[in-house]
PDB file of C-alpha atoms and ligand atoms in Angstrom:
ATOM      1  CA  MET S   1      -0.214   0.062  -0.003  1.00  0.00           C
ATOM      2  CA  PRO S   2       1.632   3.027  -0.949  1.00  0.00           C
ATOM      3  CA  LYS S   3       2.397   5.709   1.734  1.00  0.00           C
ATOM      4  CA  TRP S   4       1.498   9.681   1.280  1.00  0.00           C
ATOM      5  CA  PHE S   5       2.728  12.685   3.454  1.00  0.00           C
ATOM      6  CA  SER S   6      -0.098  15.389   3.439  1.00  0.00           C
ATOM      7  CA  GLU S   7       0.996  18.822   4.198  1.00  0.00           C
ATOM      8  CA  THR S   8      -1.681  20.953   6.225  1.00  0.00           C
ATOM      9  CA  LEU S   9      -0.335  24.492   5.813  1.00  0.00           C
ATOM     10  CA  HIS S  10      -3.244  25.832   4.602  1.00  0.00           C
ATOM     11  CA  PRO S  11      -6.472  25.214   6.176  1.00  0.00           C
ATOM     12  CA  SER S  12      -8.561  24.531   3.282  1.00  0.00           C
ATOM     13  CA  VAL S  13      -5.677  23.549   0.999  1.00  0.00           C
ATOM     14  CA  ARG S  14      -3.697  20.213   1.303  1.00  0.00           C
ATOM     15  CA  GLN S  15      -0.629  18.957  -0.849  1.00  0.00           C
ATOM     16  CA  THR S  16       0.258  15.328  -0.802  1.00  0.00           C
ATOM     17  CA  LEU S  17       3.109  13.724  -1.789  1.00  0.00           C
ATOM     18  CA  LYS S  18       3.977  10.001  -2.460  1.00  0.00           C
ATOM     19  CA  ILE S  19       6.305   8.468  -0.577  1.00  0.00           C
ATOM     20  CA  LYS S  20       8.806   5.787  -1.052  1.00  0.00           C
ATOM     21  CA  GLU S  21      10.560   5.992   2.008  1.00  0.00           C
ATOM     22  CA  VAL S  22      10.460   7.569   5.574  1.00  0.00           C
ATOM     23  CA  LEU S  23      14.139   8.418   6.486  1.00  0.00           C
ATOM     24  CA  HIS S  24      13.510  10.191   9.642  1.00  0.00           C
ATOM     25  CA  SER S  25      11.145  11.436  11.977  1.00  0.00           C
ATOM     26  CA  GLY S  26      10.922  12.780  15.615  1.00  0.00           C
ATOM     27  CA  LYS S  27      10.631  15.455  17.795  1.00  0.00           C
ATOM     28  CA  THR S  28      13.267  18.263  18.519  1.00  0.00           C
ATOM     29  CA  PRO S  29      12.950  20.788  21.274  1.00  0.00           C
ATOM     30  CA  PHE S  30      11.683  23.266  18.900  1.00  0.00           C
ATOM     31  CA  GLN S  31       9.440  21.139  16.105  1.00  0.00           C
ATOM     32  CA  LYS S  32       8.596  18.141  14.564  1.00  0.00           C
ATOM     33  CA  ILE S  33      11.352  16.877  11.960  1.00  0.00           C
ATOM     34  CA  GLN S  34      10.372  14.328   9.103  1.00  0.00           C
ATOM     35  CA  ILE S  35      12.965  13.755   6.254  1.00  0.00           C
ATOM     36  CA  VAL S  36      11.066  11.126   3.579  1.00  0.00           C
ATOM     37  CA  ASP S  37      11.899  10.165   0.347  1.00  0.00           C
ATOM     38  CA  THR S  38       9.168  11.016  -2.059  1.00  0.00           C
ATOM     39  CA  GLU S  39       8.855  10.091  -5.537  1.00  0.00           C
ATOM     40  CA  GLN S  40       8.621  13.295  -7.432  1.00  0.00           C
ATOM     41  CA  PHE S  41      10.857  15.521  -5.379  1.00  0.00           C
ATOM     42  CA  GLY S  42      13.414  13.206  -3.705  1.00  0.00           C
ATOM     43  CA  ASN S  43      14.234  13.464  -0.122  1.00  0.00           C
ATOM     44  CA  THR S  44      12.072  16.424   1.236  1.00  0.00           C
ATOM     45  CA  LEU S  45      12.856  18.132   4.551  1.00  0.00           C
ATOM     46  CA  ILE S  46       9.399  18.845   6.834  1.00  0.00           C
ATOM     47  CA  LEU S  47       9.230  20.741   9.820  1.00  0.00           C
ATOM     48  CA  ASP S  48       6.017  20.940  12.031  1.00  0.00           C
ATOM     49  CA  GLY S  49       4.192  19.080   8.944  1.00  0.00           C
ATOM     50  CA  VAL S  50       5.453  21.840   6.397  1.00  0.00           C
ATOM     51  CA  VAL S  51       7.527  21.397   3.416  1.00  0.00           C
ATOM     52  CA  GLN S  52      10.791  23.313   3.798  1.00  0.00           C
ATOM     53  CA  THR S  53      12.729  22.181   0.953  1.00  0.00           C
ATOM     54  CA  THR S  54      13.133  19.154  -1.209  1.00  0.00           C
ATOM     55  CA  GLU S  55      16.194  17.869  -3.740  1.00  0.00           C
ATOM     56  CA  LYS S  56      14.322  18.187  -6.742  1.00  0.00           C
ATOM     57  CA  ASP S  57      13.244  21.935  -6.692  1.00  0.00           C
ATOM     58  CA  GLU S  58      15.291  23.627  -3.574  1.00  0.00           C
ATOM     59  CA  PHE S  59      17.703  25.274  -6.334  1.00  0.00           C
ATOM     60  CA  ILE S  60      14.698  28.072  -7.277  1.00  0.00           C
ATOM     61  CA  TYR S  61      14.495  29.180  -3.767  1.00  0.00           C
ATOM     62  CA  HIS S  62      18.062  28.815  -2.768  1.00  0.00           C
ATOM     63  CA  GLU S  63      19.186  30.793  -6.084  1.00  0.00           C
ATOM     64  CA  MET S  64      16.770  33.617  -5.690  1.00  0.00           C
ATOM     65  CA  MET S  65      17.265  34.115  -2.006  1.00  0.00           C
ATOM     66  CA  THR S  66      20.930  34.888  -2.610  1.00  0.00           C
ATOM     67  CA  HIS S  67      22.045  35.705  -5.927  1.00  0.00           C
ATOM     68  CA  VAL S  68      19.091  38.864  -5.713  1.00  0.00           C
ATOM     69  CA  PRO S  69      20.569  40.415  -2.761  1.00  0.00           C
ATOM     70  CA  LEU S  70      24.138  39.708  -3.317  1.00  0.00           C
ATOM     71  CA  PHE S  71      24.288  40.583  -7.075  1.00  0.00           C
ATOM     72  CA  SER S  72      22.238  43.953  -6.195  1.00  0.00           C
ATOM     73  CA  HIS S  73      25.069  44.746  -3.715  1.00  0.00           C
ATOM     74  CA  ALA S  74      28.490  45.899  -4.955  1.00  0.00           C
ATOM     75  CA  ASN S  75      30.794  44.469  -2.836  1.00  0.00           C
ATOM     76  CA  PRO S  76      29.182  41.970   0.059  1.00  0.00           C
ATOM     77  CA  LYS S  77      31.921  40.528   2.227  1.00  0.00           C
ATOM     78  CA  ARG S  78      30.020  39.558   5.783  1.00  0.00           C
ATOM     79  CA  VAL S  79      26.686  37.964   5.299  1.00  0.00           C
ATOM     80  CA  LEU S  80      24.214  36.898   8.018  1.00  0.00           C
ATOM     81  CA  VAL S  81      21.688  33.746   7.550  1.00  0.00           C
ATOM     82  CA  ILE S  82      19.056  33.167   9.901  1.00  0.00           C
ATOM     83  CA  GLY S  83      16.978  29.699   9.807  1.00  0.00           C
ATOM     84  CA  GLY S  84      18.602  28.027   7.122  1.00  0.00           C
ATOM     85  CA  GLY S  85      19.509  24.832   8.671  1.00  0.00           C
ATOM     86  CA  ASP S  86      19.359  22.881   5.625  1.00  0.00           C
ATOM     87  CA  GLY S  87      22.621  24.684   4.051  1.00  0.00           C
ATOM     88  CA  GLY S  88      21.136  25.659   0.769  1.00  0.00           C
ATOM     89  CA  ILE S  89      21.587  29.052   1.337  1.00  0.00           C
ATOM     90  CA  VAL S  90      24.774  29.268   2.513  1.00  0.00           C
ATOM     91  CA  ARG S  91      25.661  26.918  -0.462  1.00  0.00           C
ATOM     92  CA  GLU S  92      24.875  29.363  -2.922  1.00  0.00           C
ATOM     93  CA  ILE S  93      26.133  32.538  -0.968  1.00  0.00           C
ATOM     94  CA  LEU S  94      29.869  31.087  -0.879  1.00  0.00           C
ATOM     95  CA  LYS S  95      29.678  31.161  -4.644  1.00  0.00           C
ATOM     96  CA  HIS S  96      30.433  34.563  -4.141  1.00  0.00           C
ATOM     97  CA  PRO S  97      33.900  36.203  -2.798  1.00  0.00           C
ATOM     98  CA  VAL S  98      32.455  36.742   0.810  1.00  0.00           C
ATOM     99  CA  ASP S  99      34.690  36.753   3.572  1.00  0.00           C
ATOM    100  CA  GLU S 100      32.389  34.999   6.145  1.00  0.00           C
ATOM    101  CA  VAL S 101      28.843  33.646   6.193  1.00  0.00           C
ATOM    102  CA  TYR S 102      27.178  33.442   9.689  1.00  0.00           C
ATOM    103  CA  LEU S 103      24.747  30.363   9.701  1.00  0.00           C
ATOM    104  CA  VAL S 104      22.389  30.905  13.118  1.00  0.00           C
ATOM    105  CA  GLU S 105      19.859  28.017  13.344  1.00  0.00           C
ATOM    106  CA  ILE S 106      17.864  27.568  16.539  1.00  0.00           C
ATOM    107  CA  ASP S 107      17.551  24.241  16.062  1.00  0.00           C
ATOM    108  CA  GLU S 108      21.102  21.595  15.686  1.00  0.00           C
ATOM    109  CA  GLN S 109      19.021  18.432  14.621  1.00  0.00           C
ATOM    110  CA  VAL S 110      18.091  20.173  11.434  1.00  0.00           C
ATOM    111  CA  MET S 111      21.753  20.842  10.309  1.00  0.00           C
ATOM    112  CA  THR S 112      22.479  17.154  11.819  1.00  0.00           C
ATOM    113  CA  PHE S 113      19.540  15.208   9.430  1.00  0.00           C
ATOM    114  CA  SER S 114      20.329  17.548   6.535  1.00  0.00           C
ATOM    115  CA  LYS S 115      23.784  16.769   6.325  1.00  0.00           C
ATOM    116  CA  LYS S 116      22.777  12.978   6.419  1.00  0.00           C
ATOM    117  CA  TYR S 117      19.989  12.894   4.085  1.00  0.00           C
ATOM    118  CA  LEU S 118      19.938  15.838   2.149  1.00  0.00           C
ATOM    119  CA  PRO S 119      24.006  16.048   1.224  1.00  0.00           C
ATOM    120  CA  THR S 120      22.570  17.453  -2.601  1.00  0.00           C
ATOM    121  CA  ILE S 121      21.296  20.481  -0.555  1.00  0.00           C
ATOM    122  CA  CYS S 122      24.150  21.661   1.849  1.00  0.00           C
ATOM    123  CA  LYS S 123      26.963  20.046   0.075  1.00  0.00           C
ATOM    124  CA  GLY S 124      30.243  21.406   1.934  1.00  0.00           C
ATOM    125  CA  ALA S 125      28.475  24.383   3.046  1.00  0.00           C
ATOM    126  CA  PHE S 126      28.878  23.731   6.769  1.00  0.00           C
ATOM    127  CA  GLN S 127      32.517  22.675   6.582  1.00  0.00           C
ATOM    128  CA  ASP S 128      33.942  25.511   4.295  1.00  0.00           C
ATOM    129  CA  ALA S 129      36.216  27.766   6.257  1.00  0.00           C
ATOM    130  CA  ARG S 130      33.998  30.683   5.768  1.00  0.00           C
ATOM    131  CA  THR S 131      31.285  29.369   7.452  1.00  0.00           C
ATOM    132  CA  ARG S 132      30.526  30.219  11.210  1.00  0.00           C
ATOM    133  CA  VAL S 133      27.921  28.049  12.416  1.00  0.00           C
ATOM    134  CA  ARG S 134      26.098  29.216  15.618  1.00  0.00           C
ATOM    135  CA  VAL S 135      23.074  26.978  17.304  1.00  0.00           C
ATOM    136  CA  GLU S 136      20.625  29.632  19.106  1.00  0.00           C
ATOM    137  CA  ASP S 137      17.867  31.956  18.205  1.00  0.00           C
ATOM    138  CA  GLY S 138      18.418  34.343  15.209  1.00  0.00           C
ATOM    139  CA  ALA S 139      16.934  37.264  17.249  1.00  0.00           C
ATOM    140  CA  LYS S 140      18.870  36.695  20.090  1.00  0.00           C
ATOM    141  CA  PHE S 141      22.082  36.421  18.256  1.00  0.00           C
ATOM    142  CA  ILE S 142      21.745  39.670  16.454  1.00  0.00           C
ATOM    143  CA  THR S 143      21.052  41.892  20.012  1.00  0.00           C
ATOM    144  CA  ASN S 144      25.013  41.108  20.734  1.00  0.00           C
ATOM    145  CA  GLN S 145      26.440  41.844  17.306  1.00  0.00           C
ATOM    146  CA  THR S 146      28.591  44.805  16.658  1.00  0.00           C
ATOM    147  CA  ASP S 147      30.384  44.377  13.439  1.00  0.00           C
ATOM    148  CA  PRO S 148      28.089  45.497  10.564  1.00  0.00           C
ATOM    149  CA  PHE S 149      26.549  43.182   8.152  1.00  0.00           C
ATOM    150  CA  ASP S 150      26.310  43.623   4.354  1.00  0.00           C
ATOM    151  CA  ILE S 151      23.750  41.128   3.772  1.00  0.00           C
ATOM    152  CA  VAL S 152      21.143  39.249   6.009  1.00  0.00           C
ATOM    153  CA  ILE S 153      19.021  36.698   4.668  1.00  0.00           C
ATOM    154  CA  ILE S 154      16.221  35.375   7.274  1.00  0.00           C
ATOM    155  CA  ASP S 155      15.581  31.941   5.515  1.00  0.00           C
ATOM    156  CA  SER S 156      13.201  30.876   8.430  1.00  0.00           C
ATOM    157  CA  THR S 157      10.004  28.566   8.668  1.00  0.00           C
ATOM    158  CA  ASP S 158       6.690  30.338   8.641  1.00  0.00           C
ATOM    159  CA  PRO S 159       5.714  32.855  11.599  1.00  0.00           C
ATOM    160  CA  MET S 160       4.784  30.135  14.027  1.00  0.00           C
ATOM    161  CA  GLY S 161       6.731  28.318  16.963  1.00  0.00           C
ATOM    162  CA  PRO S 162      10.170  29.542  17.299  1.00  0.00           C
ATOM    163  CA  ALA S 163      10.209  31.537  13.806  1.00  0.00           C
ATOM    164  CA  LYS S 164       7.810  33.935  15.250  1.00  0.00           C
ATOM    165  CA  VAL S 165      10.055  36.259  16.662  1.00  0.00           C
ATOM    166  CA  LEU S 166      11.144  36.827  13.417  1.00  0.00           C
ATOM    167  CA  PHE S 167       8.541  38.533  12.061  1.00  0.00           C
ATOM    168  CA  SER S 168       8.201  41.696  14.027  1.00  0.00           C
ATOM    169  CA  LYS S 169       8.909  45.329  14.210  1.00  0.00           C
ATOM    170  CA  LYS S 170      11.399  44.911  16.842  1.00  0.00           C
ATOM    171  CA  PHE S 171      13.192  42.120  15.042  1.00  0.00           C
ATOM    172  CA  TYR S 172      13.511  44.646  11.765  1.00  0.00           C
ATOM    173  CA  GLN S 173      14.810  47.146  13.872  1.00  0.00           C
ATOM    174  CA  SER S 174      17.420  45.056  15.389  1.00  0.00           C
ATOM    175  CA  ILE S 175      18.536  43.822  11.820  1.00  0.00           C
ATOM    176  CA  LYS S 176      18.524  47.855  10.558  1.00  0.00           C
ATOM    177  CA  ARG S 177      20.911  48.368  13.586  1.00  0.00           C
ATOM    178  CA  ILE S 178      23.440  45.598  12.709  1.00  0.00           C
ATOM    179  CA  LEU S 179      23.439  46.441   8.553  1.00  0.00           C
ATOM    180  CA  SER S 180      25.986  48.527   6.864  1.00  0.00           C
ATOM    181  CA  PRO S 181      24.531  51.724   5.304  1.00  0.00           C
ATOM    182  CA  GLU S 182      24.363  49.977   1.929  1.00  0.00           C
ATOM    183  CA  GLY S 183      23.255  46.819   3.538  1.00  0.00           C
ATOM    184  CA  ILE S 184      20.520  44.202   2.355  1.00  0.00           C
ATOM    185  CA  LEU S 185      18.198  42.505   4.011  1.00  0.00           C
ATOM    186  CA  ALA S 186      16.279  39.591   2.080  1.00  0.00           C
ATOM    187  CA  ARG S 187      13.297  37.069   3.656  1.00  0.00           C
ATOM    188  CA  GLN S 188      10.651  34.549   2.618  1.00  0.00           C
ATOM    189  CA  THR S 189       7.320  36.040   2.988  1.00  0.00           C
ATOM    190  CA  GLY S 190       4.931  33.162   2.060  1.00  0.00           C
ATOM    191  CA  SER S 191       2.543  32.125  -0.312  1.00  0.00           C
ATOM    192  CA  THR S 192       0.833  35.400  -2.339  1.00  0.00           C
ATOM    193  CA  MET S 193      -2.624  33.408  -2.843  1.00  0.00           C
ATOM    194  CA  PHE S 194      -2.623  31.387   0.482  1.00  0.00           C
ATOM    195  CA  GLN S 195      -0.850  33.566   2.959  1.00  0.00           C
ATOM    196  CA  PRO S 196      -2.019  36.940   1.225  1.00  0.00           C
ATOM    197  CA  ASN S 197      -1.265  39.303   4.289  1.00  0.00           C
ATOM    198  CA  GLU S 198       1.976  37.810   5.091  1.00  0.00           C
ATOM    199  CA  TRP S 199       3.994  39.811   2.694  1.00  0.00           C
ATOM    200  CA  MET S 200       2.038  42.787   2.956  1.00  0.00           C
ATOM    201  CA  GLU S 201       2.406  42.948   6.738  1.00  0.00           C
ATOM    202  CA  ASN S 202       6.153  42.302   6.321  1.00  0.00           C
ATOM    203  CA  TYR S 203       6.059  45.022   3.518  1.00  0.00           C
ATOM    204  CA  ARG S 204       4.485  47.393   6.307  1.00  0.00           C
ATOM    205  CA  GLN S 205       6.641  46.651   9.071  1.00  0.00           C
ATOM    206  CA  LEU S 206      10.062  46.847   6.977  1.00  0.00           C
ATOM    207  CA  LYS S 207       8.553  50.280   5.573  1.00  0.00           C
ATOM    208  CA  GLU S 208       9.324  51.613   8.739  1.00  0.00           C
ATOM    209  CA  PHE S 209      12.680  50.769   8.865  1.00  0.00           C
ATOM    210  CA  PHE S 210      13.843  50.861   5.070  1.00  0.00           C
ATOM    211  CA  LEU S 211      13.320  53.217   2.345  1.00  0.00           C
ATOM    212  CA  GLU S 212      13.624  50.732  -0.469  1.00  0.00           C
ATOM    213  CA  VAL S 213      11.307  47.769   0.329  1.00  0.00           C
ATOM    214  CA  HIS S 214      10.282  45.549  -2.730  1.00  0.00           C
ATOM    215  CA  PRO S 215       8.265  42.261  -2.905  1.00  0.00           C
ATOM    216  CA  PHE S 216       9.404  39.941  -5.287  1.00  0.00           C
ATOM    217  CA  VAL S 217       8.106  36.385  -7.039  1.00  0.00           C
ATOM    218  CA  ILE S 218       9.124  33.197  -7.617  1.00  0.00           C
ATOM    219  CA  ALA S 219       7.367  29.976  -8.433  1.00  0.00           C
ATOM    220  CA  VAL S 220       8.522  26.571  -6.754  1.00  0.00           C
ATOM    221  CA  PRO S 221       6.198  23.871  -7.175  1.00  0.00           C
ATOM    222  CA  THR S 222       6.372  22.350  -3.541  1.00  0.00           C
ATOM    223  CA  TYR S 223       5.615  26.286  -2.119  1.00  0.00           C
ATOM    224  CA  ILE S 224       1.994  25.260  -3.401  1.00  0.00           C
ATOM    225  CA  GLY S 225      -0.194  28.199  -4.617  1.00  0.00           C
ATOM    226  CA  GLY S 226       1.203  29.789  -7.494  1.00  0.00           C
ATOM    227  CA  PHE S 227       3.815  32.661  -6.873  1.00  0.00           C
ATOM    228  CA  PHE S 228       5.719  32.592  -3.627  1.00  0.00           C
ATOM    229  CA  SER S 229       6.994  35.979  -2.154  1.00  0.00           C
ATOM    230  CA  LEU S 230      10.563  37.163  -1.130  1.00  0.00           C
ATOM    231  CA  THR S 231      11.000  40.849   0.147  1.00  0.00           C
ATOM    232  CA  PHE S 232      13.923  42.772  -0.130  1.00  0.00           C
ATOM    233  CA  ALA S 233      14.805  45.875   1.936  1.00  0.00           C
ATOM    234  CA  SER S 234      17.807  48.655   1.680  1.00  0.00           C
ATOM    235  CA  ASP S 235      18.397  52.237   2.402  1.00  0.00           C
ATOM    236  CA  LYS S 236      20.143  52.845  -0.673  1.00  0.00           C
ATOM    237  CA  THR S 237      19.378  49.952  -3.505  1.00  0.00           C
ATOM    238  CA  ASN S 238      16.282  49.997  -5.460  1.00  0.00           C
ATOM    239  CA  PRO S 239      16.792  46.590  -6.889  1.00  0.00           C
ATOM    240  CA  SER S 240      14.336  46.642  -9.694  1.00  0.00           C
ATOM    241  CA  ALA S 241      16.128  49.564 -11.066  1.00  0.00           C
ATOM    242  CA  LEU S 242      19.625  47.924 -11.361  1.00  0.00           C
ATOM    243  CA  ASP S 243      21.317  47.951 -15.077  1.00  0.00           C
ATOM    244  CA  LEU S 244      20.867  44.937 -16.668  1.00  0.00           C
ATOM    245  CA  GLU S 245      24.347  44.955 -18.169  1.00  0.00           C
ATOM    246  CA  MET S 246      25.832  45.552 -14.569  1.00  0.00           C
ATOM    247  CA  LEU S 247      23.736  42.412 -13.438  1.00  0.00           C
ATOM    248  CA  LYS S 248      25.366  40.880 -16.405  1.00  0.00           C
ATOM    249  CA  ALA S 249      28.766  41.713 -15.746  1.00  0.00           C
ATOM    250  CA  ARG S 250      28.736  40.928 -11.874  1.00  0.00           C
ATOM    251  CA  TYR S 251      27.011  37.308 -12.886  1.00  0.00           C
ATOM    252  CA  GLY S 252      29.750  36.954 -15.427  1.00  0.00           C
ATOM    253  CA  GLU S 253      32.545  37.596 -13.523  1.00  0.00           C
ATOM    254  CA  LEU S 254      31.515  34.688 -11.094  1.00  0.00           C
ATOM    255  CA  ARG S 255      30.887  32.209 -14.097  1.00  0.00           C
ATOM    256  CA  LEU S 256      28.076  31.125 -11.827  1.00  0.00           C
ATOM    257  CA  LYS S 257      26.401  27.711 -12.764  1.00  0.00           C
ATOM    258  CA  THR S 258      22.844  28.494 -12.088  1.00  0.00           C
ATOM    259  CA  ARG S 259      19.533  26.899 -12.812  1.00  0.00           C
ATOM    260  CA  TYR S 260      16.763  29.513 -11.998  1.00  0.00           C
ATOM    261  CA  TYR S 261      18.740  32.837 -11.447  1.00  0.00           C
ATOM    262  CA  ASN S 262      19.928  34.983 -14.065  1.00  0.00           C
ATOM    263  CA  PRO S 263      20.285  38.712 -14.554  1.00  0.00           C
ATOM    264  CA  GLU S 264      16.973  39.337 -16.666  1.00  0.00           C
ATOM    265  CA  ILE S 265      14.936  37.273 -13.947  1.00  0.00           C
ATOM    266  CA  HIS S 266      16.679  39.510 -11.283  1.00  0.00           C
ATOM    267  CA  GLN S 267      15.350  42.348 -13.161  1.00  0.00           C
ATOM    268  CA  SER S 268      11.722  40.754 -13.775  1.00  0.00           C
ATOM    269  CA  CYS S 269      10.925  39.209 -10.641  1.00  0.00           C
ATOM    270  CA  PHE S 270      10.188  42.805  -8.840  1.00  0.00           C
ATOM    271  CA  ARG S 271       7.547  43.021 -11.766  1.00  0.00           C
ATOM    272  CA  LEU S 272       4.441  42.337  -9.542  1.00  0.00           C
ATOM    273  CA  PRO S 273       1.273  40.574 -11.132  1.00  0.00           C
ATOM    274  CA  GLU S 274      -1.698  43.301 -10.175  1.00  0.00           C
ATOM    275  CA  TYR S 275      -3.467  41.366  -7.213  1.00  0.00           C
ATOM    276  CA  MET S 276      -0.004  42.229  -5.524  1.00  0.00           C
ATOM    277  CA  LYS S 277       1.037  45.760  -7.146  1.00  0.00           C
ATOM    278  CA  SER S 278      -2.723  47.124  -6.373  1.00  0.00           C
ATOM    279  CA  ARG S 279      -1.970  46.677  -2.579  1.00  0.00           C
ATOM    280  CA  LEU S 280       1.019  48.775  -2.395  1.00  0.00           C
ATOM    281  CA  PRO S 281       0.661  52.514  -1.580  1.00  0.00           C
ATOM    282  CA  VAL S 282       0.283  54.282  -4.865  1.00  0.00           C
ATOM    283  CA  GLU S 283       3.677  56.356  -4.753  1.00  0.00           C
ATOM    284  CA  GLU S 284       5.577  52.793  -4.458  1.00  0.00           C
ATOM    285  CA  MET S 285       3.951  51.286  -7.522  1.00  0.00           C
ATOM    286  CA  ASP S 286       6.016  53.396  -9.910  1.00  0.00           C
ATOM    287  CA  ARG S 287       9.089  52.537  -7.665  1.00  0.00           C
ATOM    288  CA  ASN S 288       8.488  48.837  -8.027  1.00  0.00           C
ATOM    289  CA  ALA S 289       8.290  49.039 -11.846  1.00  0.00           C
ATOM    290  CA  VAL S 290      11.646  48.492 -13.503  1.00  0.00           C
ATOM    291  CA  SER S 291      12.796  51.889 -14.253  1.00  0.00           C
ATOM    292  CA  SER S 292      14.129  52.373 -17.672  1.00  0.00           C
ATOM    293  CA  THR S 293      16.945  54.563 -17.118  1.00  0.00           C
ATOM    294  CA  PRO S 294      20.153  52.681 -16.203  1.00  0.00           C
ATOM    295  CA  HIS S 295      20.763  53.040 -12.171  1.00  0.00           C
TER     296      HIS S 295
HETATM  297  N1  SAM C 301      13.100  27.170   2.934  1.00  0.00           N
HETATM  298  C1  SAM C 301      12.354  26.936   4.020  1.00  0.00           C
HETATM  299  C2  SAM C 301      11.414  28.247   3.933  1.00  0.00           C
HETATM  300  O1  SAM C 301      11.439  29.283   3.010  1.00  0.00           O
HETATM  301  O2  SAM C 301      10.214  27.839   4.754  1.00  0.00           O
HETATM  302  C3  SAM C 301      12.906  27.221   5.266  1.00  0.00           C
HETATM  303  C4  SAM C 301      14.318  26.610   5.656  1.00  0.00           C
HETATM  304  S1  SAM C 301      15.064  26.025   7.110  1.00  0.00           S
HETATM  305  C5  SAM C 301      14.718  24.712   7.337  1.00  0.00           C
HETATM  306  C6  SAM C 301      13.765  27.197   7.988  1.00  0.00           C
HETATM  307  C7  SAM C 301      14.773  27.155   9.534  1.00  0.00           C
HETATM  308  O3  SAM C 301      14.528  28.407  10.261  1.00  0.00           O
HETATM  309  C8  SAM C 301      14.300  25.818  10.505  1.00  0.00           C
HETATM  310  O4  SAM C 301      15.626  24.830  10.519  1.00  0.00           O
HETATM  311  C9  SAM C 301      14.069  26.315  12.024  1.00  0.00           C
HETATM  312  O5  SAM C 301      14.851  25.481  12.991  1.00  0.00           O
HETATM  313  C10 SAM C 301      14.941  27.764  11.577  1.00  0.00           C
HETATM  314  N2  SAM C 301      14.417  28.829  12.763  1.00  0.00           N
HETATM  315  C11 SAM C 301      12.962  29.220  12.903  1.00  0.00           C
HETATM  316  N3  SAM C 301      13.089  29.980  14.116  1.00  0.00           N
HETATM  317  C12 SAM C 301      14.275  30.389  14.198  1.00  0.00           C
HETATM  318  C13 SAM C 301      15.003  31.495  15.035  1.00  0.00           C
HETATM  319  N4  SAM C 301      14.083  32.113  15.713  1.00  0.00           N
HETATM  320  N5  SAM C 301      16.264  31.503  15.116  1.00  0.00           N
HETATM  321  C14 SAM C 301      16.990  30.703  14.403  1.00  0.00           C
HETATM  322  N6  SAM C 301      16.423  29.593  13.351  1.00  0.00           N
HETATM  323  C15 SAM C 301      15.202  29.613  13.518  1.00  0.00           C
END
């Protein structure tokens, strides 16, 4: 009898995946953790019943959550990742000539089991000489930071359980304090269809601390419900106005092998569908459109 896993992140919509094998199932001090081998997507990490990442489609989210902020910054050297225990975000960051990447993950077991069952996702990310792993609450970690970060990426679970603190004005205020003046924040802000208030609520909160706040969209098969939203925040950079030739030059310089990200998608992912754009304050609408004049 085939086994199935059913995700119930959304109250009235379920995603069900056919399972070949349950590789791990257990409880950590923070959440339930399962790693299952699925027919369609390969090994899949599930936390508190929510699909986090899969071997087959992880590249979409991990490439866009890293290369959009890093290629939007002239010279990113110090990067902070909060969450990200599967290692995919750090793997992509390390393709850039950064000096160091802090990975602050509250749950050590996520890293332990990701290393064991998701080696195609983390690859050597945790062992790289530039990676500094801290097992603690990201909200606490940033309160003792003094040296500025150029990029902060919040790759957390949804706003429940241990991640709740990572979706608040107080948290954004402390992020702002540890970012350098040209610093950039990027975070996941949920499904635009099934969690429509999440991206908008985070937009409003970020606008209290940053001049440039830009939602952008990606399509991830296992983040069901159409466009999935990420949000970019900075004081100095409007990412949708960056010159395409400059993005191509930065991308070309690293000779990156990507499967989703490219300079054209970097620009176009900020062009929002009307059901999102119409919710932005009027003065922001044009600013979120791609400007024609080179930046
Ligand atoms: N890519 C996934 C997504 O978009 O939903 C997230 C992947 S990653 C596995 C999410 C991680 O955030 C989990 O490992 C979880 O333990 C971690 N996390 C949740 N709250 C945290 C906190 N307050 N501080 C640090 N890490 C946290």
